[in-house]
Short mmCIF file of C-alpha atoms in Angstrom, two decimals:
data_model
loop_
_atom_site.label_atom_id
_atom_site.label_comp_id
_atom_site.label_asym_id
_atom_site.label_seq_id
_atom_site.Cartn_x
_atom_site.Cartn_y
_atom_site.Cartn_z
CA UNK W 1 0.00 0.00 0.00
CA UNK W 2 1.49 3.39 -0.97
CA UNK W 3 2.30 5.73 1.88
CA UNK W 4 1.70 9.40 2.55
CA UNK W 5 4.82 10.90 4.11
CA UNK W 6 5.31 14.08 6.07
CA UNK W 7 8.92 15.12 6.63
CA UNK W 8 9.48 17.88 9.18
CA UNK W 9 12.30 20.31 9.97
CA UNK W 10 10.95 21.33 13.38
CA UNK W 11 11.47 24.56 15.28
CA UNK W 12 10.01 25.19 18.68
CA UNK W 13 10.24 28.97 18.40
CA UNK W 14 10.86 29.88 14.75
CA UNK W 15 9.92 28.39 11.40
CA UNK W 16 8.96 24.73 10.97
CA UNK W 17 9.30 23.49 7.40
CA UNK W 18 7.51 20.43 6.02
CA UNK W 19 7.21 18.47 2.82
CA UNK W 20 4.26 16.16 2.13
CA UNK W 21 4.83 13.33 -0.34
CA UNK W 22 2.06 11.08 -1.68
CA UNK W 23 3.78 7.90 -2.88
CA UNK W 24 0.80 6.83 -5.01
CA UNK W 25 0.28 10.13 -6.83
CA UNK W 26 4.01 11.09 -6.78
CA UNK W 27 3.02 14.56 -5.56
CA UNK W 28 5.07 16.85 -3.31
CA UNK W 29 3.64 19.76 -1.35
CA UNK W 30 5.57 22.18 0.89
CA UNK W 31 4.38 23.87 4.07
CA UNK W 32 5.94 26.13 6.66
CA UNK W 33 4.72 27.63 9.88
CA UNK W 34 6.23 30.48 11.91
CA UNK W 35 5.40 31.15 15.54
CA UNK W 36 7.29 31.67 18.82
CA UNK W 37 5.15 29.13 20.69
CA UNK W 38 6.01 25.43 20.32
CA UNK W 39 2.39 24.43 21.12
CA UNK W 40 1.24 26.33 18.02
CA UNK W 41 3.78 24.40 15.93
CA UNK W 42 2.42 21.16 17.40
CA UNK W 43 -1.17 22.18 16.63
CA UNK W 44 -0.20 23.03 13.03
CA UNK W 45 1.53 19.65 12.58
CA UNK W 46 -1.35 17.73 14.17
CA UNK W 47 -3.89 19.38 11.85
CA UNK W 48 -1.68 18.77 8.83
CA UNK W 49 -1.27 15.07 9.70
CA UNK W 50 -5.03 14.66 10.07
CA UNK W 51 -5.85 16.65 6.92
CA UNK W 52 -3.34 14.76 4.73
CA UNK W 53 -3.95 11.37 6.40
CA UNK W 54 -0.22 10.85 6.98
CA UNK W 55 0.98 7.23 7.34
CA UNK W 56 4.70 7.89 7.91
CA UNK W 57 6.07 10.85 9.85
CA UNK W 58 9.77 11.74 9.63
CA UNK W 59 11.43 14.57 11.50
CA UNK W 60 14.90 16.06 11.83
CA UNK W 61 16.10 15.27 15.33
CA UNK W 62 18.86 16.67 17.47
CA UNK W 63 20.30 14.80 20.40
CA UNK W 64 22.76 17.60 21.14
CA UNK W 65 21.99 20.34 23.63
CA UNK W 66 24.04 23.42 22.88
CA UNK W 67 26.56 24.74 25.43
CA UNK W 68 24.47 27.81 26.13
CA UNK W 69 20.83 27.04 26.67
CA UNK W 70 18.26 29.28 25.08
CA UNK W 71 14.48 29.11 25.11
CA UNK W 72 14.38 27.86 21.52
CA UNK W 73 16.29 24.67 22.34
CA UNK W 74 13.94 23.76 25.20
CA UNK W 75 10.90 24.51 23.02
CA UNK W 76 12.41 22.39 20.23
CA UNK W 77 12.81 19.42 22.57
CA UNK W 78 9.20 19.83 23.74
CA UNK W 79 8.02 19.91 20.11
CA UNK W 80 10.04 16.79 19.29
CA UNK W 81 8.30 15.03 22.19
CA UNK W 82 4.97 16.17 20.77
CA UNK W 83 5.89 14.91 17.29
CA UNK W 84 6.71 11.49 18.75
CA UNK W 85 3.22 11.43 20.32
CA UNK W 86 1.34 12.36 17.13
CA UNK W 87 0.86 8.66 16.34
CA UNK W 88 -1.52 8.53 19.32
CA UNK W 89 -3.49 11.60 18.20
CA UNK W 90 -3.67 10.76 14.48
CA UNK W 91 -4.82 7.17 13.88
CA UNK W 92 -3.57 7.07 10.26
CA UNK W 93 0.07 7.42 11.39
CA UNK W 94 1.65 3.97 11.43
CA UNK W 95 5.30 4.97 11.80
CA UNK W 96 7.25 7.88 13.30
CA UNK W 97 10.96 8.01 12.54
CA UNK W 98 13.74 10.56 12.76
CA UNK W 99 16.85 11.60 10.87
CA UNK W 100 19.71 13.13 12.85
CA UNK W 101 20.39 16.79 12.12
CA UNK W 102 24.05 15.94 11.37
CA UNK W 103 22.98 13.59 8.57
CA UNK W 104 20.80 16.31 7.04
CA UNK W 105 23.60 18.91 7.31
CA UNK W 106 26.10 16.50 5.68
CA UNK W 107 23.56 15.79 2.92
CA UNK W 108 23.12 19.55 2.46
CA UNK W 109 26.88 20.10 2.09
CA UNK W 110 27.02 17.42 -0.61
CA UNK W 111 24.09 19.04 -2.43
CA UNK W 112 25.83 22.45 -2.34
CA UNK W 113 29.10 20.93 -3.58
CA UNK W 114 27.26 19.12 -6.35
CA UNK W 115 28.49 15.69 -5.26
CA UNK W 116 24.92 14.65 -4.57
CA UNK W 117 21.91 15.27 -6.76
CA UNK W 118 18.24 14.96 -6.03
CA UNK W 119 16.04 14.85 -9.13
CA UNK W 120 14.27 18.16 -9.72
CA UNK W 121 16.20 19.99 -6.97
CA UNK W 122 18.13 22.95 -8.30
CA UNK W 123 20.25 25.65 -6.70
CA UNK W 124 20.41 29.00 -8.45
CA UNK W 125 23.03 31.59 -7.63
CA UNK W 126 22.48 35.33 -7.76
CA UNK W 127 19.85 37.87 -6.94
CA UNK W 128 16.91 35.65 -7.80
CA UNK W 129 18.71 32.57 -6.58
CA UNK W 130 17.96 30.05 -3.92
CA UNK W 131 16.72 26.48 -3.88
CA UNK W 132 14.03 25.29 -6.28
CA UNK W 133 12.20 21.98 -6.37
CA UNK W 134 10.09 21.13 -9.42
CA UNK W 135 10.43 24.79 -10.43
CA UNK W 136 9.02 26.08 -7.12
CA UNK W 137 11.23 28.16 -4.82
CA UNK W 138 11.60 26.59 -1.38
CA UNK W 139 13.05 28.06 1.81
CA UNK W 140 15.85 26.50 3.87
CA UNK W 141 13.42 24.83 6.29
CA UNK W 142 11.47 23.21 3.45
CA UNK W 143 14.81 22.18 1.91
CA UNK W 144 15.89 20.47 5.15
CA UNK W 145 12.55 18.64 5.27
CA UNK W 146 13.05 17.52 1.64
CA UNK W 147 16.61 16.35 2.39
CA UNK W 148 15.32 14.43 5.42
CA UNK W 149 12.67 12.75 3.27
CA UNK W 150 15.26 11.78 0.67
CA UNK W 151 17.58 10.41 3.37
CA UNK W 152 14.70 8.35 4.73
CA UNK W 153 13.56 7.00 1.36
CA UNK W 154 17.06 6.29 -0.01
CA UNK W 155 19.56 6.09 2.83
CA UNK W 156 23.22 6.32 1.76
CA UNK W 157 24.73 2.92 1.27
CA UNK W 158 27.55 2.08 3.63
CA UNK W 159 30.85 1.05 2.17
CA UNK W 160 31.38 -2.65 2.60
CA UNK W 161 34.61 -3.57 4.27
CA UNK W 162 36.69 -6.27 2.71
CA UNK W 163 37.07 -9.45 4.67
CA UNK W 164 40.63 -10.31 5.43
CA UNK W 165 41.48 -13.95 5.72
CA UNK W 166 44.55 -14.98 7.57
#
């Protein structure tokens, strides 16, 4: 059965970026939400999951607390806890998974360097530049959500080590 994915670049006190992907229809749709209150971000995500009947939820996760605490990091951790609980609030969700922020940032660096390509993702330089997916301009939060989705759907293959026989 084809899935409906929602990939999230969460922010507890800034801009949360999302990409919805319908595996059956091969359709992508981007969303973002800006608010200083993490509960509002959670409410937005909950409504989006119910509206789109999401089966698989993926989010960018951080397990690193920065040296200097700030309200945004605490709010982010609260939102991540809320995202993990969405499967109990939205019956269509069958799986919740996460991608580490470091993996997304490494993936981003490769995309910038051109050593990694994602079909229909283009970076334009200059005044009217930025990131474009399927001809639509996307912001950095939507880009991170798209990179997270791509990491989830096609994880990088690990190099196989050669067996040494003595």
